[in-house]
Structures are given as structure tokens and as C-alpha cells.
């Protein structure tokens, strides 16, 4: 690998697991990733999803930071319309004061939930419309001067926590370019606009105090195993799990029923989400990631281990680090 590798962790709750099991596994994975040479780990804000335990993103980052030493940690992302900019500035300012030089703040404008959950969050459906202004307000609290006279973030002011714009459409690309911020594209589940979004971001980028040149981060799924057959078995399990999650809505399918659903239009939509997935032996996965880097021109890749089984999830990230020689690149 010629670019840094980072990790997106959704703190997935596996079959038969509790939220505690998932969070402890995320801690174990972060400690291993630190040893293996990964650059950073990001955690995503999702709500009302029984299979994801990263809803209290800031709290999870704080716990992981307290149990690691050097790896960068952040949000991938905080869904800013769910919160006031001042609250997020204070939370991430606190993290930055406790763990200087290790905290990132990735920002998205999606709800990270459904319409019913949006109401439970007390979110105004129109709040996403003010996302650009909210990003600027948040930036002011962290870097100064504040855009709200007489209001400062404590902690927060002067911490200069770096901001990243997350997106899966052209809107985020244009905003990141206009503000001169790094841009992370969610190609691990929304692949269609990847090339156009990156092209627009690079073409329209304006230098800023945070960033002199465009910086692109692209997400990609990985399933690495010791043999190709094992990797393909794990990939089949992942596809079946996605069908149960997005199509079944709580219904239990047999493997045969799941495979039939995968042939349907709804199943094809699930497969489309996995368009950018590296599957195979460590060498095959590395070759895929190299080609993906060349295709996108990404400055950094964010890998999401898509294996459903917990040991395979950890092993996949370990194998990717080994074959990519991350510890040598980190020196």
C-alpha cells in the first residue's frame, strides 16, 4: 500500500451478542489496530438499529481513547443536524483536551435513522438545510473566532479539532471543496456517485487554514481470509446478513430463501451497496485495494471489515495490515 489505511467501525452487534459484547470487541479491535499500524478508527452515529452499538459516538470514542495510546480516533460521522454545534464543540473539545493530537471530527448531514426515530431525537426535518452554516458555526467554536458573539466552547476553543465532511452525494463534495476541508466518501454502502463526487471535490477545492490541497478518503469493504474459499464463504454470509437486515426487517429467512431474495430487485439493491468490496486471500485483497486507490486517486482508504462472524472480522483486519506492511509505513 502507498496510502494510509484506516478503519470504520460500526460496533456491530452479532447474533447472540449484547451491546456490551460489541463494545468490548471494538475496544479489543482498536488495541490491535494500533499495534498493526492503522492510521485511525472512526465510529458512525446510527440510532434505533438493533445491530449497531455506536449510537453514542462521543462516549465510545472517549472509552476507546482511554484504552489506547497513539491511534487517531473520531467520528465517521457525527450527524450534525441531530445536535447543536456548540454541544458537539464542547464534546470534541473535551476529547481533544484529554487526548491531544488524536481526535478527528467527521460530519454528516443525514439523520442516521428513520423518520420515526428523527422525531424521537427531537430533530426538525428541515435541520439538514442549515448544515453548511452549522459546520461553520462549529468550526468557529473550535478554531476561533466564534460566529456567535459572546458564546465560546469550553472545552473546545483553541483545540483546532480537524473537521472532515462525509458524504455519499455531490452535495458533500461541493461543501467540502468550498470550505477547504478533507472529504470522505461513503463508497462502502453508497457507491454510485463516487467518481463524480471526487472529481467535483478536486476541481472546486479552495485552500483553507486547515488544508492547502484536496484530501480524499474513500471507504471500501474488506473480507480477507487465509484461503479464497473461506473468504467467499464469509462474503456469502455477509450478503445473507444484509438481506435479513435491509429486506427482512425482522423476518427470519432460510439460506435458500435469502439466496432467492438476492436474485430479486430488492436483493440487487443490497448487492449494489457492496459494489466496492475486496474479497479473498490477503494478496488478492491488497491487489484490489491498490487498484481501488489507483481508480479513485484517494489519499487514504477507510476499510470496513464486513465479515459477520466476530473472529473473522478481527482476522480480516489483521491480514490486511500484514499484507499491506502497515507497521513499516507508519515508521
PDB file of C-alpha atoms in Angstrom:
ATOM      1  CA  UNK A   1       0.000   0.000   0.000  1.00  0.00           C
ATOM      2  CA  UNK A   2       1.142   3.511  -0.807  1.00  0.00           C
ATOM      3  CA  UNK A   3      -1.590   5.332   1.137  1.00  0.00           C
ATOM      4  CA  UNK A   4      -2.579   5.144   4.817  1.00  0.00           C
ATOM      5  CA  UNK A   5      -5.241   2.643   5.832  1.00  0.00           C
ATOM      6  CA  UNK A   6      -7.842   3.462   8.458  1.00  0.00           C
ATOM      7  CA  UNK A   7     -10.875   1.629   9.844  1.00  0.00           C
ATOM      8  CA  UNK A   8     -14.586   2.350  10.034  1.00  0.00           C
ATOM      9  CA  UNK A   9     -16.121   0.508  12.998  1.00  0.00           C
ATOM     10  CA  UNK A  10     -19.911   0.334  13.296  1.00  0.00           C
ATOM     11  CA  UNK A  11     -19.685  -1.610  16.563  1.00  0.00           C
ATOM     12  CA  UNK A  12     -21.942  -4.270  15.064  1.00  0.00           C
ATOM     13  CA  UNK A  13     -23.860  -6.499  17.447  1.00  0.00           C
ATOM     14  CA  UNK A  14     -23.603 -10.060  16.186  1.00  0.00           C
ATOM     15  CA  UNK A  15     -26.071 -12.903  16.576  1.00  0.00           C
ATOM     16  CA  UNK A  16     -26.335 -13.888  20.220  1.00  0.00           C
ATOM     17  CA  UNK A  17     -24.298 -10.861  21.344  1.00  0.00           C
ATOM     18  CA  UNK A  18     -25.172  -7.979  23.633  1.00  0.00           C
ATOM     19  CA  UNK A  19     -24.246  -4.340  23.192  1.00  0.00           C
ATOM     20  CA  UNK A  20     -21.576  -4.876  25.827  1.00  0.00           C
ATOM     21  CA  UNK A  21     -20.074  -7.720  23.792  1.00  0.00           C
ATOM     22  CA  UNK A  22     -19.901  -5.455  20.759  1.00  0.00           C
ATOM     23  CA  UNK A  23     -18.318  -2.531  22.616  1.00  0.00           C
ATOM     24  CA  UNK A  24     -15.714  -4.759  24.256  1.00  0.00           C
ATOM     25  CA  UNK A  25     -14.890  -6.222  20.842  1.00  0.00           C
ATOM     26  CA  UNK A  26     -14.463  -2.710  19.435  1.00  0.00           C
ATOM     27  CA  UNK A  27     -12.029  -1.945  22.240  1.00  0.00           C
ATOM     28  CA  UNK A  28     -10.076  -5.124  21.530  1.00  0.00           C
ATOM     29  CA  UNK A  29     -10.009  -4.333  17.808  1.00  0.00           C
ATOM     30  CA  UNK A  30      -8.775  -0.768  18.415  1.00  0.00           C
ATOM     31  CA  UNK A  31      -5.912  -2.015  20.555  1.00  0.00           C
ATOM     32  CA  UNK A  32      -4.953  -4.493  17.840  1.00  0.00           C
ATOM     33  CA  UNK A  33      -5.285  -1.868  15.085  1.00  0.00           C
ATOM     34  CA  UNK A  34      -2.946   0.406  16.986  1.00  0.00           C
ATOM     35  CA  UNK A  35      -0.306  -2.334  17.070  1.00  0.00           C
ATOM     36  CA  UNK A  36      -0.906  -3.210  13.428  1.00  0.00           C
ATOM     37  CA  UNK A  37      -0.237   0.297  12.101  1.00  0.00           C
ATOM     38  CA  UNK A  38      -3.677   1.572  11.095  1.00  0.00           C
ATOM     39  CA  UNK A  39      -3.841   5.373  10.976  1.00  0.00           C
ATOM     40  CA  UNK A  40      -7.217   5.999  12.594  1.00  0.00           C
ATOM     41  CA  UNK A  41     -10.553   4.465  13.551  1.00  0.00           C
ATOM     42  CA  UNK A  42     -13.850   6.221  13.030  1.00  0.00           C
ATOM     43  CA  UNK A  43     -17.212   5.389  14.608  1.00  0.00           C
ATOM     44  CA  UNK A  44     -20.560   6.154  12.985  1.00  0.00           C
ATOM     45  CA  UNK A  45     -23.643   7.651  14.591  1.00  0.00           C
ATOM     46  CA  UNK A  46     -26.701   5.478  13.975  1.00  0.00           C
ATOM     47  CA  UNK A  47     -29.902   5.339  16.003  1.00  0.00           C
ATOM     48  CA  UNK A  48     -32.611   2.735  16.585  1.00  0.00           C
ATOM     49  CA  UNK A  49     -30.640  -0.001  14.856  1.00  0.00           C
ATOM     50  CA  UNK A  50     -30.550  -3.221  16.913  1.00  0.00           C
ATOM     51  CA  UNK A  51     -27.392  -4.419  15.140  1.00  0.00           C
ATOM     52  CA  UNK A  52     -25.272  -1.281  15.714  1.00  0.00           C
ATOM     53  CA  UNK A  53     -23.928  -0.094  19.099  1.00  0.00           C
ATOM     54  CA  UNK A  54     -22.173   3.146  18.075  1.00  0.00           C
ATOM     55  CA  UNK A  55     -25.137   5.471  18.669  1.00  0.00           C
ATOM     56  CA  UNK A  56     -23.419   7.421  21.490  1.00  0.00           C
ATOM     57  CA  UNK A  57     -20.427   8.094  19.272  1.00  0.00           C
ATOM     58  CA  UNK A  58     -18.616  10.559  21.502  1.00  0.00           C
ATOM     59  CA  UNK A  59     -18.878   8.294  24.547  1.00  0.00           C
ATOM     60  CA  UNK A  60     -17.493   5.373  22.562  1.00  0.00           C
ATOM     61  CA  UNK A  61     -14.567   7.456  21.284  1.00  0.00           C
ATOM     62  CA  UNK A  62     -13.773   8.505  24.850  1.00  0.00           C
ATOM     63  CA  UNK A  63     -13.709   4.895  26.040  1.00  0.00           C
ATOM     64  CA  UNK A  64     -11.543   3.700  23.155  1.00  0.00           C
ATOM     65  CA  UNK A  65      -9.150   6.634  23.580  1.00  0.00           C
ATOM     66  CA  UNK A  66      -8.732   5.808  27.264  1.00  0.00           C
ATOM     67  CA  UNK A  67      -7.820   2.236  26.342  1.00  0.00           C
ATOM     68  CA  UNK A  68      -5.347   3.038  23.540  1.00  0.00           C
ATOM     69  CA  UNK A  69      -2.317   5.302  23.327  1.00  0.00           C
ATOM     70  CA  UNK A  70      -1.482   6.611  19.864  1.00  0.00           C
ATOM     71  CA  UNK A  71      -4.070   5.770  17.185  1.00  0.00           C
ATOM     72  CA  UNK A  72      -6.274   8.624  15.961  1.00  0.00           C
ATOM     73  CA  UNK A  73      -9.973   8.285  16.767  1.00  0.00           C
ATOM     74  CA  UNK A  74     -13.008  10.113  15.521  1.00  0.00           C
ATOM     75  CA  UNK A  75     -16.497  10.170  14.142  1.00  0.00           C
ATOM     76  CA  UNK A  76     -17.421   8.831  10.761  1.00  0.00           C
ATOM     77  CA  UNK A  77     -19.516  10.621  11.429  1.00  0.00           C
ATOM     78  CA  UNK A  78     -21.462  12.756  13.815  1.00  0.00           C
ATOM     79  CA  UNK A  79     -24.787  13.588  12.148  1.00  0.00           C
ATOM     80  CA  UNK A  80     -24.613  17.291  12.903  1.00  0.00           C
ATOM     81  CA  UNK A  81     -28.310  18.130  12.312  1.00  0.00           C
ATOM     82  CA  UNK A  82     -29.107  15.883  15.286  1.00  0.00           C
ATOM     83  CA  UNK A  83     -27.134  18.196  17.602  1.00  0.00           C
ATOM     84  CA  UNK A  84     -26.321  21.804  18.311  1.00  0.00           C
ATOM     85  CA  UNK A  85     -22.881  22.858  17.030  1.00  0.00           C
ATOM     86  CA  UNK A  86     -21.979  24.162  20.490  1.00  0.00           C
ATOM     87  CA  UNK A  87     -22.673  20.788  22.129  1.00  0.00           C
ATOM     88  CA  UNK A  88     -20.505  18.936  19.608  1.00  0.00           C
ATOM     89  CA  UNK A  89     -17.726  21.526  20.000  1.00  0.00           C
ATOM     90  CA  UNK A  90     -17.753  21.042  23.769  1.00  0.00           C
ATOM     91  CA  UNK A  91     -17.792  17.243  23.494  1.00  0.00           C
ATOM     92  CA  UNK A  92     -14.979  17.002  20.962  1.00  0.00           C
ATOM     93  CA  UNK A  93     -13.107  19.816  22.666  1.00  0.00           C
ATOM     94  CA  UNK A  94     -13.182  17.727  25.829  1.00  0.00           C
ATOM     95  CA  UNK A  95     -11.876  14.707  23.927  1.00  0.00           C
ATOM     96  CA  UNK A  96      -9.106  16.801  22.365  1.00  0.00           C
ATOM     97  CA  UNK A  97      -8.004  18.193  25.725  1.00  0.00           C
ATOM     98  CA  UNK A  98      -7.851  14.707  27.228  1.00  0.00           C
ATOM     99  CA  UNK A  99      -6.231  13.100  24.173  1.00  0.00           C
ATOM    100  CA  UNK A 100      -4.354  15.855  22.326  1.00  0.00           C
ATOM    101  CA  UNK A 101      -3.479  15.234  18.703  1.00  0.00           C
ATOM    102  CA  UNK A 102      -5.642  12.119  18.423  1.00  0.00           C
ATOM    103  CA  UNK A 103      -9.201  13.304  17.769  1.00  0.00           C
ATOM    104  CA  UNK A 104     -10.985  13.777  14.419  1.00  0.00           C
ATOM    105  CA  UNK A 105     -14.464  15.172  13.813  1.00  0.00           C
ATOM    106  CA  UNK A 106     -16.181  13.781  10.732  1.00  0.00           C
ATOM    107  CA  UNK A 107     -19.535  15.393   9.981  1.00  0.00           C
ATOM    108  CA  UNK A 108     -22.572  14.225   8.030  1.00  0.00           C
ATOM    109  CA  UNK A 109     -25.985  15.733   7.404  1.00  0.00           C
ATOM    110  CA  UNK A 110     -28.099  12.546   7.215  1.00  0.00           C
ATOM    111  CA  UNK A 111     -30.263  11.624  10.212  1.00  0.00           C
ATOM    112  CA  UNK A 112     -28.596   8.258  10.805  1.00  0.00           C
ATOM    113  CA  UNK A 113     -32.069   6.932  11.436  1.00  0.00           C
ATOM    114  CA  UNK A 114     -35.622   6.675  10.073  1.00  0.00           C
ATOM    115  CA  UNK A 115     -38.418   9.267  10.181  1.00  0.00           C
ATOM    116  CA  UNK A 116     -39.900   7.927  13.429  1.00  0.00           C
ATOM    117  CA  UNK A 117     -36.509   7.989  15.130  1.00  0.00           C
ATOM    118  CA  UNK A 118     -35.931  11.531  13.887  1.00  0.00           C
ATOM    119  CA  UNK A 119     -38.982  12.591  15.878  1.00  0.00           C
ATOM    120  CA  UNK A 120     -37.694  10.750  18.939  1.00  0.00           C
ATOM    121  CA  UNK A 121     -34.418  12.666  18.581  1.00  0.00           C
ATOM    122  CA  UNK A 122     -36.433  15.921  18.560  1.00  0.00           C
ATOM    123  CA  UNK A 123     -34.903  16.653  15.174  1.00  0.00           C
ATOM    124  CA  UNK A 124     -36.552  19.211  12.913  1.00  0.00           C
ATOM    125  CA  UNK A 125     -36.887  17.629   9.431  1.00  0.00           C
ATOM    126  CA  UNK A 126     -35.584  20.874   7.908  1.00  0.00           C
ATOM    127  CA  UNK A 127     -32.462  20.949  10.090  1.00  0.00           C
ATOM    128  CA  UNK A 128     -30.312  19.446   7.340  1.00  0.00           C
ATOM    129  CA  UNK A 129     -30.876  22.620   5.314  1.00  0.00           C
ATOM    130  CA  UNK A 130     -28.642  24.576   7.705  1.00  0.00           C
ATOM    131  CA  UNK A 131     -25.821  22.013   7.619  1.00  0.00           C
ATOM    132  CA  UNK A 132     -23.288  24.328   5.884  1.00  0.00           C
ATOM    133  CA  UNK A 133     -23.952  27.136   8.378  1.00  0.00           C
ATOM    134  CA  UNK A 134     -23.791  24.695  11.298  1.00  0.00           C
ATOM    135  CA  UNK A 135     -20.395  23.402  10.111  1.00  0.00           C
ATOM    136  CA  UNK A 136     -19.057  26.964  10.031  1.00  0.00           C
ATOM    137  CA  UNK A 137     -20.500  27.699  13.480  1.00  0.00           C
ATOM    138  CA  UNK A 138     -18.890  24.533  14.861  1.00  0.00           C
ATOM    139  CA  UNK A 139     -15.567  25.398  13.232  1.00  0.00           C
ATOM    140  CA  UNK A 140     -15.664  28.811  14.863  1.00  0.00           C
ATOM    141  CA  UNK A 141     -16.091  27.308  18.315  1.00  0.00           C
ATOM    142  CA  UNK A 142     -13.049  25.049  17.819  1.00  0.00           C
ATOM    143  CA  UNK A 143     -10.665  27.379  15.999  1.00  0.00           C
ATOM    144  CA  UNK A 144     -11.970  30.862  16.761  1.00  0.00           C
ATOM    145  CA  UNK A 145     -13.315  33.383  16.474  1.00  0.00           C
ATOM    146  CA  UNK A 146     -16.789  32.270  17.476  1.00  0.00           C
ATOM    147  CA  UNK A 147     -19.512  33.136  14.979  1.00  0.00           C
ATOM    148  CA  UNK A 148     -21.973  33.664  17.844  1.00  0.00           C
ATOM    149  CA  UNK A 149     -20.945  36.829  19.737  1.00  0.00           C
ATOM    150  CA  UNK A 150     -20.348  36.174  23.410  1.00  0.00           C
ATOM    151  CA  UNK A 151     -20.539  32.368  23.104  1.00  0.00           C
ATOM    152  CA  UNK A 152     -17.409  30.228  23.415  1.00  0.00           C
ATOM    153  CA  UNK A 153     -16.928  26.471  23.698  1.00  0.00           C
ATOM    154  CA  UNK A 154     -15.183  25.440  26.915  1.00  0.00           C
ATOM    155  CA  UNK A 155     -13.562  22.993  26.412  1.00  0.00           C
ATOM    156  CA  UNK A 156     -13.221  23.418  22.685  1.00  0.00           C
ATOM    157  CA  UNK A 157     -11.882  26.866  21.909  1.00  0.00           C
ATOM    158  CA  UNK A 158      -8.366  26.712  20.520  1.00  0.00           C
ATOM    159  CA  UNK A 159      -8.269  22.914  20.225  1.00  0.00           C
ATOM    160  CA  UNK A 160      -8.406  23.092  16.406  1.00  0.00           C
ATOM    161  CA  UNK A 161     -10.007  19.661  16.155  1.00  0.00           C
ATOM    162  CA  UNK A 162      -9.775  18.854  12.422  1.00  0.00           C
ATOM    163  CA  UNK A 163     -13.098  18.674  10.575  1.00  0.00           C
ATOM    164  CA  UNK A 164     -13.940  16.236   7.776  1.00  0.00           C
ATOM    165  CA  UNK A 165     -17.011  16.303   5.553  1.00  0.00           C
ATOM    166  CA  UNK A 166     -18.607  12.904   4.984  1.00  0.00           C
ATOM    167  CA  UNK A 167     -20.877  12.267   2.066  1.00  0.00           C
ATOM    168  CA  UNK A 168     -22.411   9.898  -0.440  1.00  0.00           C
ATOM    169  CA  UNK A 169     -23.595  12.518  -2.917  1.00  0.00           C
ATOM    170  CA  UNK A 170     -22.347  15.568  -4.789  1.00  0.00           C
ATOM    171  CA  UNK A 171     -23.609  17.923  -2.058  1.00  0.00           C
ATOM    172  CA  UNK A 172     -20.936  16.896   0.437  1.00  0.00           C
ATOM    173  CA  UNK A 173     -18.239  17.078  -2.228  1.00  0.00           C
ATOM    174  CA  UNK A 174     -19.171  20.642  -3.132  1.00  0.00           C
ATOM    175  CA  UNK A 175     -19.359  21.712   0.516  1.00  0.00           C
ATOM    176  CA  UNK A 176     -16.006  20.161   1.438  1.00  0.00           C
ATOM    177  CA  UNK A 177     -14.425  21.853  -1.581  1.00  0.00           C
ATOM    178  CA  UNK A 178     -15.937  25.229  -0.758  1.00  0.00           C
ATOM    179  CA  UNK A 179     -14.804  25.088   2.885  1.00  0.00           C
ATOM    180  CA  UNK A 180     -11.380  23.619   2.099  1.00  0.00           C
ATOM    181  CA  UNK A 181     -11.918  20.535   4.255  1.00  0.00           C
ATOM    182  CA  UNK A 182     -10.974  16.866   3.745  1.00  0.00           C
ATOM    183  CA  UNK A 183     -13.698  14.805   2.058  1.00  0.00           C
ATOM    184  CA  UNK A 184     -14.603  11.205   2.954  1.00  0.00           C
ATOM    185  CA  UNK A 185     -16.900   9.341   0.571  1.00  0.00           C
ATOM    186  CA  UNK A 186     -19.117   6.528   1.878  1.00  0.00           C
ATOM    187  CA  UNK A 187     -18.440   4.162  -1.016  1.00  0.00           C
ATOM    188  CA  UNK A 188     -18.701   1.171   1.329  1.00  0.00           C
ATOM    189  CA  UNK A 189     -22.514   1.398   1.135  1.00  0.00           C
ATOM    190  CA  UNK A 190     -23.388   4.156  -1.388  1.00  0.00           C
ATOM    191  CA  UNK A 191     -21.016   3.630  -4.301  1.00  0.00           C
ATOM    192  CA  UNK A 192     -22.795   5.192  -7.258  1.00  0.00           C
ATOM    193  CA  UNK A 193     -21.572   8.798  -7.080  1.00  0.00           C
ATOM    194  CA  UNK A 194     -18.002   8.004  -6.045  1.00  0.00           C
ATOM    195  CA  UNK A 195     -16.122   9.075  -9.180  1.00  0.00           C
ATOM    196  CA  UNK A 196     -18.232  12.179  -9.861  1.00  0.00           C
ATOM    197  CA  UNK A 197     -18.057  13.353  -6.245  1.00  0.00           C
ATOM    198  CA  UNK A 198     -14.275  13.043  -6.083  1.00  0.00           C
ATOM    199  CA  UNK A 199     -13.878  14.847  -9.423  1.00  0.00           C
ATOM    200  CA  UNK A 200     -16.080  17.741  -8.303  1.00  0.00           C
ATOM    201  CA  UNK A 201     -14.297  17.994  -4.955  1.00  0.00           C
ATOM    202  CA  UNK A 202     -10.871  18.215  -6.565  1.00  0.00           C
ATOM    203  CA  UNK A 203     -11.987  20.623  -9.275  1.00  0.00           C
ATOM    204  CA  UNK A 204     -13.741  23.057  -6.929  1.00  0.00           C
ATOM    205  CA  UNK A 205     -11.416  22.818  -3.903  1.00  0.00           C
ATOM    206  CA  UNK A 206     -10.421  26.091  -2.247  1.00  0.00           C
ATOM    207  CA  UNK A 207      -7.431  26.080   0.143  1.00  0.00           C
ATOM    208  CA  UNK A 208      -8.189  26.867   3.789  1.00  0.00           C
ATOM    209  CA  UNK A 209      -6.383  27.330   7.073  1.00  0.00           C
ATOM    210  CA  UNK A 210      -6.871  23.611   7.755  1.00  0.00           C
ATOM    211  CA  UNK A 211      -5.969  22.230   4.337  1.00  0.00           C
ATOM    212  CA  UNK A 212      -3.820  23.519   1.456  1.00  0.00           C
ATOM    213  CA  UNK A 213      -4.670  20.800  -1.086  1.00  0.00           C
ATOM    214  CA  UNK A 214      -7.579  18.376  -1.617  1.00  0.00           C
ATOM    215  CA  UNK A 215      -7.553  15.310   0.610  1.00  0.00           C
ATOM    216  CA  UNK A 216      -9.806  12.398  -0.385  1.00  0.00           C
ATOM    217  CA  UNK A 217     -10.697   9.469   1.847  1.00  0.00           C
ATOM    218  CA  UNK A 218     -12.657   6.614   0.281  1.00  0.00           C
ATOM    219  CA  UNK A 219     -14.336   3.780   2.151  1.00  0.00           C
ATOM    220  CA  UNK A 220     -14.206   0.172   0.976  1.00  0.00           C
ATOM    221  CA  UNK A 221     -15.412  -3.144   2.402  1.00  0.00           C
ATOM    222  CA  UNK A 222     -12.882  -5.885   3.068  1.00  0.00           C
ATOM    223  CA  UNK A 223     -13.156  -9.593   3.759  1.00  0.00           C
ATOM    224  CA  UNK A 224      -9.728 -11.209   3.932  1.00  0.00           C
ATOM    225  CA  UNK A 225      -9.171 -14.831   4.969  1.00  0.00           C
ATOM    226  CA  UNK A 226      -6.384 -17.371   4.851  1.00  0.00           C
ATOM    227  CA  UNK A 227      -7.963 -19.072   1.838  1.00  0.00           C
ATOM    228  CA  UNK A 228     -10.087 -17.805  -1.038  1.00  0.00           C
ATOM    229  CA  UNK A 229     -12.791 -20.372  -0.309  1.00  0.00           C
ATOM    230  CA  UNK A 230     -13.087 -19.166   3.289  1.00  0.00           C
ATOM    231  CA  UNK A 231     -13.275 -15.541   2.161  1.00  0.00           C
ATOM    232  CA  UNK A 232     -16.065 -16.374  -0.292  1.00  0.00           C
ATOM    233  CA  UNK A 233     -17.947 -18.272   2.422  1.00  0.00           C
ATOM    234  CA  UNK A 234     -17.721 -15.228   4.669  1.00  0.00           C
ATOM    235  CA  UNK A 235     -18.858 -12.975   1.818  1.00  0.00           C
ATOM    236  CA  UNK A 236     -21.914 -15.168   1.243  1.00  0.00           C
ATOM    237  CA  UNK A 237     -22.738 -14.884   4.955  1.00  0.00           C
ATOM    238  CA  UNK A 238     -22.381 -11.104   4.712  1.00  0.00           C
ATOM    239  CA  UNK A 239     -24.763 -10.866   1.762  1.00  0.00           C
ATOM    240  CA  UNK A 240     -27.324 -13.022   3.550  1.00  0.00           C
ATOM    241  CA  UNK A 241     -26.988 -10.903   6.682  1.00  0.00           C
ATOM    242  CA  UNK A 242     -27.561  -7.721   4.669  1.00  0.00           C
ATOM    243  CA  UNK A 243     -30.722  -9.209   3.166  1.00  0.00           C
ATOM    244  CA  UNK A 244     -32.084 -10.001   6.638  1.00  0.00           C
ATOM    245  CA  UNK A 245     -31.153  -6.506   7.836  1.00  0.00           C
ATOM    246  CA  UNK A 246     -32.453  -4.396   4.948  1.00  0.00           C
ATOM    247  CA  UNK A 247     -35.123  -6.578   3.334  1.00  0.00           C
ATOM    248  CA  UNK A 248     -36.307  -8.906   6.079  1.00  0.00           C
ATOM    249  CA  UNK A 249     -36.981  -6.167   8.648  1.00  0.00           C
ATOM    250  CA  UNK A 250     -37.010  -8.697  11.467  1.00  0.00           C
ATOM    251  CA  UNK A 251     -38.208 -11.660   9.422  1.00  0.00           C
ATOM    252  CA  UNK A 252     -36.068 -14.799   9.521  1.00  0.00           C
ATOM    253  CA  UNK A 253     -35.053 -16.295   6.167  1.00  0.00           C
ATOM    254  CA  UNK A 254     -33.577 -19.706   5.474  1.00  0.00           C
ATOM    255  CA  UNK A 255     -30.318 -19.611   3.466  1.00  0.00           C
ATOM    256  CA  UNK A 256     -32.278 -20.812   0.412  1.00  0.00           C
ATOM    257  CA  UNK A 257     -34.877 -18.051   0.829  1.00  0.00           C
ATOM    258  CA  UNK A 258     -32.137 -15.460   1.253  1.00  0.00           C
ATOM    259  CA  UNK A 259     -30.442 -16.528  -1.955  1.00  0.00           C
ATOM    260  CA  UNK A 260     -33.772 -16.215  -3.777  1.00  0.00           C
ATOM    261  CA  UNK A 261     -34.215 -12.693  -2.397  1.00  0.00           C
ATOM    262  CA  UNK A 262     -30.742 -11.794  -3.655  1.00  0.00           C
ATOM    263  CA  UNK A 263     -31.988 -12.504  -7.185  1.00  0.00           C
ATOM    264  CA  UNK A 264     -34.874 -10.042  -6.756  1.00  0.00           C
ATOM    265  CA  UNK A 265     -34.702  -6.264  -7.396  1.00  0.00           C
ATOM    266  CA  UNK A 266     -34.549  -5.650  -3.615  1.00  0.00           C
ATOM    267  CA  UNK A 267     -31.705  -8.130  -3.325  1.00  0.00           C
ATOM    268  CA  UNK A 268     -29.858  -6.497  -6.191  1.00  0.00           C
ATOM    269  CA  UNK A 269     -30.018  -3.198  -4.324  1.00  0.00           C
ATOM    270  CA  UNK A 270     -28.363  -4.883  -1.347  1.00  0.00           C
ATOM    271  CA  UNK A 271     -25.633  -6.266  -3.587  1.00  0.00           C
ATOM    272  CA  UNK A 272     -25.121  -2.840  -5.151  1.00  0.00           C
ATOM    273  CA  UNK A 273     -24.264  -1.496  -1.695  1.00  0.00           C
ATOM    274  CA  UNK A 274     -21.387  -3.997  -1.640  1.00  0.00           C
ATOM    275  CA  UNK A 275     -20.041  -2.930  -5.045  1.00  0.00           C
ATOM    276  CA  UNK A 276     -16.679  -1.913  -3.599  1.00  0.00           C
ATOM    277  CA  UNK A 277     -15.723  -4.991  -1.581  1.00  0.00           C
ATOM    278  CA  UNK A 278     -12.305  -6.613  -1.523  1.00  0.00           C
ATOM    279  CA  UNK A 279     -12.745 -10.367  -1.005  1.00  0.00           C
ATOM    280  CA  UNK A 280     -10.129 -13.113  -0.979  1.00  0.00           C
ATOM    281  CA  UNK A 281      -6.717 -14.014   0.327  1.00  0.00           C
ATOM    282  CA  UNK A 282      -4.559 -11.225   1.780  1.00  0.00           C
ATOM    283  CA  UNK A 283      -2.723 -10.782  -1.533  1.00  0.00           C
ATOM    284  CA  UNK A 284      -5.983 -10.641  -3.503  1.00  0.00           C
ATOM    285  CA  UNK A 285      -7.379  -8.052  -1.102  1.00  0.00           C
ATOM    286  CA  UNK A 286      -4.224  -5.946  -1.313  1.00  0.00           C
ATOM    287  CA  UNK A 287      -4.325  -6.045  -5.109  1.00  0.00           C
ATOM    288  CA  UNK A 288      -7.958  -4.912  -5.019  1.00  0.00           C
ATOM    289  CA  UNK A 289      -7.148  -2.050  -2.636  1.00  0.00           C
ATOM    290  CA  UNK A 290      -4.219  -0.981  -4.817  1.00  0.00           C
ATOM    291  CA  UNK A 291      -6.495  -0.900  -7.878  1.00  0.00           C
ATOM    292  CA  UNK A 292      -9.191   0.970  -5.949  1.00  0.00           C
ATOM    293  CA  UNK A 293      -6.626   3.539  -4.839  1.00  0.00           C
ATOM    294  CA  UNK A 294      -5.471   3.997  -8.426  1.00  0.00           C
ATOM    295  CA  UNK A 295      -9.061   4.342  -9.655  1.00  0.00           C
ATOM    296  CA  UNK A 296     -10.023   6.975  -7.098  1.00  0.00           C
ATOM    297  CA  UNK A 297      -6.697   8.676  -6.514  1.00  0.00           C
ATOM    298  CA  UNK A 298      -7.604   8.550  -2.812  1.00  0.00           C
ATOM    299  CA  UNK A 299      -5.127   9.924  -0.314  1.00  0.00           C
ATOM    300  CA  UNK A 300      -6.344   7.450   2.313  1.00  0.00           C
ATOM    301  CA  UNK A 301      -8.576   4.389   2.416  1.00  0.00           C
ATOM    302  CA  UNK A 302     -11.044   3.612   5.190  1.00  0.00           C
ATOM    303  CA  UNK A 303     -11.713  -0.115   5.359  1.00  0.00           C
ATOM    304  CA  UNK A 304     -14.803  -1.645   6.877  1.00  0.00           C
ATOM    305  CA  UNK A 305     -14.462  -5.305   7.797  1.00  0.00           C
ATOM    306  CA  UNK A 306     -17.714  -6.790   6.502  1.00  0.00           C
ATOM    307  CA  UNK A 307     -17.351 -10.271   7.958  1.00  0.00           C
ATOM    308  CA  UNK A 308     -20.322 -11.140  10.146  1.00  0.00           C
ATOM    309  CA  UNK A 309     -18.526 -13.613  12.394  1.00  0.00           C
ATOM    310  CA  UNK A 310     -16.546 -11.845  15.114  1.00  0.00           C
ATOM    311  CA  UNK A 311     -13.261 -13.823  14.870  1.00  0.00           C
ATOM    312  CA  UNK A 312     -13.307 -13.432  11.084  1.00  0.00           C
ATOM    313  CA  UNK A 313     -13.950  -9.679  11.479  1.00  0.00           C
ATOM    314  CA  UNK A 314     -10.811  -9.298  13.581  1.00  0.00           C
ATOM    315  CA  UNK A 315      -8.754 -11.681  11.457  1.00  0.00           C
ATOM    316  CA  UNK A 316      -9.663  -9.836   8.266  1.00  0.00           C
ATOM    317  CA  UNK A 317      -8.276  -6.546   9.580  1.00  0.00           C
ATOM    318  CA  UNK A 318      -5.175  -8.322  10.871  1.00  0.00           C
ATOM    319  CA  UNK A 319      -4.467  -9.911   7.486  1.00  0.00           C
ATOM    320  CA  UNK A 320      -4.978  -6.631   5.630  1.00  0.00           C
ATOM    321  CA  UNK A 321      -2.491  -4.909   7.935  1.00  0.00           C
ATOM    322  CA  UNK A 322       0.071  -7.660   7.496  1.00  0.00           C
ATOM    323  CA  UNK A 323      -0.071  -7.819   3.708  1.00  0.00           C
ATOM    324  CA  UNK A 324      -0.076  -4.015   3.453  1.00  0.00           C
ATOM    325  CA  UNK A 325       3.004  -3.779   5.704  1.00  0.00           C
ATOM    326  CA  UNK A 326       1.349  -1.020   7.713  1.00  0.00           C
ATOM    327  CA  UNK A 327       3.767  -1.115  10.623  1.00  0.00           C
ATOM    328  CA  UNK A 328       6.646  -0.315   8.266  1.00  0.00           C
ATOM    329  CA  UNK A 329       4.716   2.506   6.604  1.00  0.00           C
ATOM    330  CA  UNK A 330       3.927   4.014   9.992  1.00  0.00           C
ATOM    331  CA  UNK A 331       7.581   4.364  10.946  1.00  0.00           C
TER     332      UNK A 331
END
